[in-house]
Short mmCIF file of C-alpha atoms in Angstrom, two decimals:
data_model
loop_
_atom_site.label_atom_id
_atom_site.label_comp_id
_atom_site.label_asym_id
_atom_site.label_seq_id
_atom_site.Cartn_x
_atom_site.Cartn_y
_atom_site.Cartn_z
CA UNK X 1 -0.53 -31.32 17.49
CA UNK X 2 1.60 -33.12 15.30
CA UNK X 3 1.69 -32.27 11.38
CA UNK X 4 -0.06 -35.56 10.63
CA UNK X 5 -2.99 -34.85 13.23
CA UNK X 6 -3.35 -31.61 11.52
CA UNK X 7 -3.54 -32.98 8.20
CA UNK X 8 -6.06 -35.49 9.01
CA UNK X 9 -8.15 -32.83 10.86
CA UNK X 10 -8.16 -30.86 7.58
CA UNK X 11 -9.14 -34.07 5.62
CA UNK X 12 -11.95 -34.56 7.91
CA UNK X 13 -13.18 -30.87 7.83
CA UNK X 14 -13.07 -30.74 3.77
CA UNK X 15 -14.33 -34.67 3.66
CA UNK X 16 -11.62 -35.47 1.21
CA UNK X 17 -8.48 -37.41 1.33
CA UNK X 18 -6.67 -35.15 -1.10
CA UNK X 19 -6.87 -31.93 0.50
CA UNK X 20 -4.03 -30.44 -1.72
CA UNK X 21 -5.78 -29.50 -4.98
CA UNK X 22 -8.72 -27.92 -2.94
CA UNK X 23 -6.44 -25.76 -0.74
CA UNK X 24 -3.66 -24.97 -3.06
CA UNK X 25 -4.18 -21.58 -4.46
CA UNK X 26 -1.91 -19.83 -7.45
CA UNK X 27 -0.70 -16.50 -6.95
CA UNK X 28 1.28 -14.26 -9.34
CA UNK X 29 3.73 -12.92 -6.67
CA UNK X 30 5.77 -16.25 -6.39
CA UNK X 31 4.92 -16.67 -2.96
CA UNK X 32 4.63 -20.42 -1.56
CA UNK X 33 1.32 -20.54 0.45
CA UNK X 34 0.82 -23.82 2.34
CA UNK X 35 -2.45 -25.86 2.33
CA UNK X 36 -2.62 -25.67 6.11
CA UNK X 37 0.07 -24.33 8.62
CA UNK X 38 1.05 -26.03 12.04
CA UNK X 39 3.72 -23.91 13.43
CA UNK X 40 5.50 -20.75 12.94
CA UNK X 41 9.40 -20.63 12.46
CA UNK X 42 11.66 -18.08 13.99
CA UNK X 43 8.48 -15.76 14.97
CA UNK X 44 9.60 -12.15 14.32
CA UNK X 45 9.69 -9.49 17.57
CA UNK X 46 6.89 -7.06 17.34
CA UNK X 47 7.13 -4.75 14.36
CA UNK X 48 6.63 -1.30 15.55
CA UNK X 49 4.72 1.87 14.23
CA UNK X 50 5.79 5.25 14.36
CA UNK X 51 2.52 6.47 15.69
CA UNK X 52 1.12 5.02 18.65
CA UNK X 53 -2.71 4.70 17.37
CA UNK X 54 -3.01 4.60 13.73
CA UNK X 55 -4.35 8.19 12.45
CA UNK X 56 -7.89 7.91 10.61
CA UNK X 57 -7.48 10.42 7.87
CA UNK X 58 -10.56 12.25 6.26
CA UNK X 59 -10.37 14.62 3.15
CA UNK X 60 -11.35 17.85 4.84
CA UNK X 61 -14.81 19.03 5.12
CA UNK X 62 -15.84 21.70 7.27
CA UNK X 63 -18.61 19.58 8.95
CA UNK X 64 -15.94 17.04 10.12
CA UNK X 65 -13.83 19.62 11.94
CA UNK X 66 -15.21 19.11 15.48
CA UNK X 67 -14.89 15.25 15.33
CA UNK X 68 -12.08 14.46 13.07
CA UNK X 69 -8.57 14.53 14.17
CA UNK X 70 -6.48 14.30 10.80
CA UNK X 71 -7.30 15.59 7.53
CA UNK X 72 -5.99 15.26 4.32
CA UNK X 73 -5.51 18.49 2.60
CA UNK X 74 -5.38 19.65 -0.91
CA UNK X 75 -6.19 23.54 -0.41
CA UNK X 76 -5.64 25.98 2.26
CA UNK X 77 -7.70 26.00 5.54
CA UNK X 78 -7.28 28.44 8.33
CA UNK X 79 -7.16 27.73 12.04
CA UNK X 80 -6.98 24.09 12.03
CA UNK X 81 -5.89 23.78 15.70
CA UNK X 82 -4.60 20.44 17.22
CA UNK X 83 -4.93 18.55 14.06
CA UNK X 84 -2.80 16.34 12.02
CA UNK X 85 -2.58 17.49 8.72
CA UNK X 86 -1.47 15.42 5.51
CA UNK X 87 -0.85 17.97 2.74
CA UNK X 88 -1.47 16.72 -1.04
CA UNK X 89 -0.95 19.64 -3.00
CA UNK X 90 2.54 21.38 -4.05
CA UNK X 91 1.19 25.04 -4.17
CA UNK X 92 -0.41 24.58 -0.65
CA UNK X 93 2.68 23.15 0.77
CA UNK X 94 4.63 25.94 -0.23
CA UNK X 95 2.39 28.45 1.52
CA UNK X 96 2.09 26.72 4.64
CA UNK X 97 4.57 27.55 7.42
CA UNK X 98 3.57 25.46 10.31
CA UNK X 99 4.30 26.14 14.16
CA UNK X 100 6.45 23.68 16.12
CA UNK X 101 4.00 22.09 17.69
CA UNK X 102 1.85 21.36 14.27
CA UNK X 103 1.42 18.14 12.97
CA UNK X 104 2.21 18.56 9.32
CA UNK X 105 3.19 15.57 6.85
CA UNK X 106 3.80 16.18 3.26
CA UNK X 107 2.29 13.63 0.70
CA UNK X 108 3.93 15.21 -2.16
CA UNK X 109 6.09 12.77 -4.25
CA UNK X 110 9.58 14.28 -4.99
CA UNK X 111 10.13 12.06 -7.62
CA UNK X 112 9.22 13.07 -11.30
CA UNK X 113 8.47 9.49 -12.73
CA UNK X 114 8.24 11.06 -16.20
CA UNK X 115 11.54 13.06 -16.19
CA UNK X 116 13.09 10.26 -14.16
CA UNK X 117 14.55 12.66 -11.77
CA UNK X 118 14.43 13.82 -8.05
CA UNK X 119 12.86 17.24 -7.99
CA UNK X 120 15.65 18.84 -6.07
CA UNK X 121 14.18 22.37 -5.62
CA UNK X 122 11.04 20.66 -4.30
CA UNK X 123 12.91 18.49 -1.66
CA UNK X 124 14.88 21.60 -0.59
CA UNK X 125 11.82 23.74 -0.10
CA UNK X 126 9.92 20.83 1.88
CA UNK X 127 12.96 20.16 4.11
CA UNK X 128 12.98 24.04 5.20
CA UNK X 129 9.31 23.46 6.27
CA UNK X 130 8.73 22.64 10.08
CA UNK X 131 6.76 19.15 9.14
CA UNK X 132 6.84 16.23 11.22
CA UNK X 133 7.60 14.37 7.94
CA UNK X 134 8.76 16.42 4.78
CA UNK X 135 9.44 13.94 2.15
CA UNK X 136 7.34 11.52 0.64
CA UNK X 137 8.09 8.18 -1.14
CA UNK X 138 5.16 7.50 -3.17
CA UNK X 139 4.49 3.82 -4.60
CA UNK X 140 0.83 4.05 -4.35
CA UNK X 141 1.19 4.59 -8.12
CA UNK X 142 3.10 1.38 -8.60
CA UNK X 143 0.61 -0.59 -7.00
CA UNK X 144 -2.19 1.01 -8.76
CA UNK X 145 -0.28 0.47 -12.08
CA UNK X 146 -0.24 -3.32 -11.50
CA UNK X 147 3.46 -3.70 -9.80
CA UNK X 148 3.96 -7.22 -7.82
CA UNK X 149 4.14 -6.78 -3.94
CA UNK X 150 7.86 -7.28 -4.17
CA UNK X 151 8.36 -4.78 -6.71
CA UNK X 152 6.47 -1.96 -4.90
CA UNK X 153 8.70 -2.91 -1.85
CA UNK X 154 11.82 -3.13 -3.95
CA UNK X 155 11.24 0.37 -5.76
CA UNK X 156 10.46 1.96 -2.18
CA UNK X 157 13.80 0.89 -0.96
CA UNK X 158 15.46 1.89 -4.26
CA UNK X 159 13.90 5.24 -4.13
CA UNK X 160 15.00 5.48 -0.39
CA UNK X 161 18.66 5.01 -1.39
CA UNK X 162 18.47 7.47 -4.31
CA UNK X 163 17.44 10.10 -1.88
CA UNK X 164 19.82 9.11 1.02
CA UNK X 165 22.54 9.11 -1.60
CA UNK X 166 21.87 12.67 -2.52
CA UNK X 167 20.60 14.39 0.78
CA UNK X 168 22.46 12.23 3.40
CA UNK X 169 21.28 9.41 5.65
CA UNK X 170 19.68 11.75 8.25
CA UNK X 171 16.60 12.06 5.58
CA UNK X 172 15.55 8.79 6.52
CA UNK X 173 13.74 9.79 9.45
CA UNK X 174 12.07 12.69 7.36
CA UNK X 175 10.50 10.12 4.83
CA UNK X 176 6.77 9.17 4.89
CA UNK X 177 5.85 6.16 2.67
CA UNK X 178 2.70 6.48 0.38
CA UNK X 179 1.67 3.12 -0.11
CA UNK X 180 -1.82 1.59 -1.80
CA UNK X 181 -3.46 -1.44 -0.19
CA UNK X 182 -5.03 -4.14 -2.47
CA UNK X 183 -7.44 -6.53 -2.10
CA UNK X 184 -5.25 -9.48 -1.08
CA UNK X 185 -6.13 -9.52 2.64
CA UNK X 186 -3.29 -11.40 4.34
CA UNK X 187 -0.75 -10.79 1.45
CA UNK X 188 -1.27 -7.07 2.31
CA UNK X 189 -0.73 -7.38 6.14
CA UNK X 190 2.47 -9.03 5.30
CA UNK X 191 3.46 -6.25 2.69
CA UNK X 192 3.47 -3.75 5.49
CA UNK X 193 5.15 -6.05 7.84
CA UNK X 194 7.81 -6.92 5.16
CA UNK X 195 8.32 -3.12 4.25
CA UNK X 196 9.34 -2.46 8.04
CA UNK X 197 11.68 -5.43 8.19
CA UNK X 198 13.53 -4.25 4.81
CA UNK X 199 13.31 -0.58 5.67
CA UNK X 200 14.76 -1.13 8.73
CA UNK X 201 17.73 -3.29 7.30
CA UNK X 202 18.61 -0.49 4.86
CA UNK X 203 18.77 2.02 7.42
CA UNK X 204 21.28 -0.35 9.40
CA UNK X 205 23.51 -0.19 6.31
CA UNK X 206 23.63 3.66 7.43
CA UNK X 207 24.61 2.67 10.77
CA UNK X 208 20.74 3.77 11.76
CA UNK X 209 17.91 1.74 13.30
CA UNK X 210 14.84 3.40 11.52
CA UNK X 211 11.09 2.44 11.43
CA UNK X 212 9.17 3.65 8.14
CA UNK X 213 6.24 6.08 8.39
CA UNK X 214 3.66 4.45 6.48
CA UNK X 215 0.53 6.48 5.05
CA UNK X 216 -1.79 3.57 3.68
CA UNK X 217 -4.45 4.24 1.31
CA UNK X 218 -7.07 2.06 -0.23
CA UNK X 219 -6.39 0.93 -4.03
CA UNK X 220 -7.95 2.03 -7.19
CA UNK X 221 -6.91 -1.28 -9.07
CA UNK X 222 -9.61 -3.46 -8.13
CA UNK X 223 -12.58 -0.87 -7.87
CA UNK X 224 -15.43 -0.69 -10.57
CA UNK X 225 -17.14 2.37 -12.17
CA UNK X 226 -20.52 0.44 -11.85
CA UNK X 227 -20.50 -1.47 -8.46
CA UNK X 228 -20.30 0.82 -5.69
CA UNK X 229 -21.34 -1.22 -2.94
CA UNK X 230 -18.83 -4.14 -3.93
CA UNK X 231 -16.31 -1.13 -3.73
CA UNK X 232 -17.13 -0.18 -0.56
CA UNK X 233 -16.65 -3.78 0.91
CA UNK X 234 -13.32 -4.44 -0.78
CA UNK X 235 -12.10 -0.83 0.87
CA UNK X 236 -13.19 -1.64 4.19
CA UNK X 237 -11.02 -4.85 4.05
CA UNK X 238 -8.20 -3.09 2.65
CA UNK X 239 -8.30 -0.61 5.35
CA UNK X 240 -8.39 -3.57 7.87
CA UNK X 241 -5.27 -5.03 6.17
CA UNK X 242 -3.51 -1.58 6.55
CA UNK X 243 -4.44 -1.26 10.45
CA UNK X 244 -3.36 -4.86 11.12
CA UNK X 245 -0.40 -4.66 9.09
CA UNK X 246 0.53 -1.72 11.30
CA UNK X 247 0.18 1.52 9.23
CA UNK X 248 0.64 4.97 10.85
CA UNK X 249 -2.10 6.37 9.09
CA UNK X 250 -4.77 5.14 6.60
CA UNK X 251 -7.00 6.90 4.44
CA UNK X 252 -10.06 5.70 2.13
CA UNK X 253 -10.46 6.62 -1.43
CA UNK X 254 -14.08 7.38 -2.63
CA UNK X 255 -15.77 4.35 -3.17
CA UNK X 256 -17.53 6.14 -6.20
CA UNK X 257 -14.95 5.85 -8.78
CA UNK X 258 -14.98 9.17 -10.50
CA UNK X 259 -18.28 10.53 -8.74
CA UNK X 260 -17.25 11.73 -5.60
CA UNK X 261 -19.88 13.29 -3.45
CA UNK X 262 -19.95 14.71 0.12
CA UNK X 263 -22.08 11.86 0.98
CA UNK X 264 -19.70 9.31 -0.39
CA UNK X 265 -16.58 10.92 1.08
CA UNK X 266 -18.54 11.09 4.61
CA UNK X 267 -19.27 7.32 4.12
CA UNK X 268 -15.72 6.48 3.18
CA UNK X 269 -14.26 7.95 6.37
CA UNK X 270 -16.84 6.16 8.31
CA UNK X 271 -15.40 2.77 7.24
CA UNK X 272 -12.13 3.74 9.47
CA UNK X 273 -14.35 4.96 12.30
CA UNK X 274 -16.52 1.48 12.35
CA UNK X 275 -13.25 -0.68 11.94
CA UNK X 276 -11.22 1.54 14.51
CA UNK X 277 -13.93 2.19 17.11
CA UNK X 278 -15.64 -1.24 17.08
CA UNK X 279 -12.88 -3.76 16.40
CA UNK X 280 -10.06 -1.48 18.10
CA UNK X 281 -7.49 -2.65 15.30
CA UNK X 282 -5.89 0.70 15.08
CA UNK X 283 -4.28 0.78 18.51
CA UNK X 284 -2.41 -2.49 18.39
CA UNK X 285 1.55 -2.33 17.48
CA UNK X 286 1.50 -5.53 15.23
CA UNK X 287 -1.62 -7.42 15.63
CA UNK X 288 -0.89 -10.15 13.25
CA UNK X 289 2.51 -11.00 14.87
CA UNK X 290 2.42 -14.86 15.50
CA UNK X 291 -0.19 -15.53 13.00
CA UNK X 292 1.60 -18.72 11.34
CA UNK X 293 0.33 -17.55 7.55
CA UNK X 294 1.18 -14.19 8.08
CA UNK X 295 4.48 -14.60 9.53
CA UNK X 296 5.52 -17.17 6.54
CA UNK X 297 4.06 -14.49 3.96
CA UNK X 298 6.12 -11.69 5.87
CA UNK X 299 9.51 -13.50 5.32
CA UNK X 300 9.03 -14.45 1.74
CA UNK X 301 7.78 -11.03 0.79
CA UNK X 302 10.91 -9.42 2.62
CA UNK X 303 13.28 -11.81 0.87
CA UNK X 304 11.89 -11.25 -2.47
CA UNK X 305 11.65 -7.39 -2.13
CA UNK X 306 15.36 -7.23 -0.82
CA UNK X 307 16.56 -9.45 -3.65
CA UNK X 308 14.56 -7.25 -6.09
CA UNK X 309 16.07 -3.94 -4.42
CA UNK X 310 19.66 -5.31 -4.87
CA UNK X 311 18.98 -6.22 -8.36
CA UNK X 312 18.12 -2.65 -9.12
CA UNK X 313 20.97 -1.27 -7.26
CA UNK X 314 23.44 -3.79 -9.15
CA UNK X 315 22.22 -2.35 -12.41
CA UNK X 316 22.33 1.18 -11.78
CA UNK X 317 19.58 2.43 -9.37
CA UNK X 318 16.24 3.06 -9.92
CA UNK X 319 16.35 6.43 -11.81
CA UNK X 320 18.77 4.87 -14.02
CA UNK X 321 16.62 1.94 -14.61
CA UNK X 322 13.59 4.33 -15.21
CA UNK X 323 15.51 6.13 -17.83
CA UNK X 324 16.27 2.86 -19.65
CA UNK X 325 12.56 1.88 -19.49
CA UNK X 326 13.32 -1.27 -17.69
CA UNK X 327 11.29 -0.65 -14.57
CA UNK X 328 8.34 0.30 -16.49
CA UNK X 329 8.66 -3.05 -18.60
CA UNK X 330 9.06 -5.00 -15.44
CA UNK X 331 5.83 -3.28 -14.08
CA UNK X 332 4.00 -3.88 -17.38
CA UNK X 333 4.84 -7.56 -17.78
CA UNK X 334 3.48 -8.32 -14.12
CA UNK X 335 0.51 -5.74 -14.83
CA UNK X 336 -0.81 -7.58 -18.25
CA UNK X 337 -0.24 -10.86 -16.36
CA UNK X 338 -2.52 -10.05 -13.81
CA UNK X 339 -5.11 -8.56 -16.25
CA UNK X 340 -5.18 -11.87 -18.28
CA UNK X 341 -6.28 -13.68 -14.79
CA UNK X 342 -9.00 -11.02 -14.36
CA UNK X 343 -10.05 -11.81 -17.72
CA UNK X 344 -9.82 -15.66 -17.62
CA UNK X 345 -11.62 -15.26 -14.11
CA UNK X 346 -8.74 -16.60 -12.04
CA UNK X 347 -8.89 -13.31 -9.90
CA UNK X 348 -12.52 -13.07 -9.36
CA UNK X 349 -13.99 -9.27 -9.44
CA UNK X 350 -17.56 -9.71 -8.29
CA UNK X 351 -19.97 -7.82 -10.69
CA UNK X 352 -17.28 -7.71 -13.31
CA UNK X 353 -16.00 -11.16 -14.43
CA UNK X 354 -18.40 -12.98 -12.08
CA UNK X 355 -22.15 -12.53 -11.05
CA UNK X 356 -22.48 -11.40 -13.85
CA UNK X 357 -19.74 -11.80 -16.27
CA UNK X 358 -19.70 -8.81 -18.50
CA UNK X 359 -18.22 -8.91 -22.06
CA UNK X 360 -14.72 -7.46 -22.74
CA UNK X 361 -14.61 -4.48 -24.41
CA UNK X 362 -10.86 -3.29 -24.14
CA UNK X 363 -7.93 -5.44 -24.86
CA UNK X 364 -4.81 -5.87 -22.60
CA UNK X 365 -3.12 -3.64 -25.38
CA UNK X 366 -5.68 -0.73 -24.89
CA UNK X 367 -5.02 -0.60 -21.32
CA UNK X 368 -1.24 -0.76 -20.92
CA UNK X 369 1.88 0.72 -22.38
CA UNK X 370 5.17 -0.98 -21.28
CA UNK X 371 6.70 2.49 -21.35
CA UNK X 372 4.61 4.26 -19.04
CA UNK X 373 3.73 3.54 -15.46
CA UNK X 374 -0.14 4.55 -15.04
CA UNK X 375 -2.80 3.50 -13.05
CA UNK X 376 -5.19 0.82 -14.33
CA UNK X 377 -8.30 -0.62 -12.90
CA UNK X 378 -9.16 -4.20 -13.66
CA UNK X 379 -12.57 -3.41 -14.58
CA UNK X 380 -11.71 -1.02 -17.20
CA UNK X 381 -11.32 -3.82 -19.45
CA UNK X 382 -15.24 -4.57 -19.21
CA UNK X 383 -16.50 -0.86 -18.79
#
């Protein structure tokens, strides 16, 4: 169909001659979203995963041992044979001595964000372990603190470059990226795809051709302390975005904010099981490839992320800018603007600022500090 034919069809379906006010949506990412799409320009090749199938990761519980293949551990468990293990505890990592055939991954961030340094001793200890991926670059904190998507990816690249400059380019295939997935469904798919593009581009600067290993978890930012069922729906969509976007492993944070129970942990994992076994989206290499919208979003996000990364490097690198408080301030400015949109209802959060609309109890100033990167839930303003 021609562009005009598409437009006429959209007008007919929406029963209006002026479709643009209806279909044009603002966003804080600076991404242009067209009212409708009629083609994809220069379609990307399939963006591969490291893992053949996305790992479905559960927090360890003995009742799950028989059925679950991948666990997140923060305390030692003996005799977990034929399992994939993601270690989330520094002390535990120090005591584990995996065998060659074991599948162990570290989720321990080697960057000390408070001291603005790389923990050299920790890096060396982890590199000495027989882990499949030893070194974690964590940008989940940045998403939960309110960083824009392009900021998250630019920071991931900048942190990667800091590590490679110190420990050599050979460390790139030892990295695992811990990324939080927000509620903007198609943007988050595109975020993971864009990260694969820009990480691969960075690896080529070192004459390599690497793919990032992505551990994706559900965001805390859009969760409410009182609307548990809504949280469950939100995190299910986030898991779907992660699987379709090509994450190598997915993990669902508990939908009960601050009130974890054995039952809620089981339900959180079952979200992944239903998606994987009933929709089979965890087995595809790049399920959204060819989507007019997602392809366009992927390119735009990749370009903005790379530009931000270059800006960081030209001004001294991630740690230098952290020491100056510049990264913190940039995230703060985006987070505050995002929070204002929540307060005004431009970003809708059911049961918080819509159905019903709660009273504001905390100001933006109460929630955020321009000198600190810290996780803040949107709903905290109303709780």
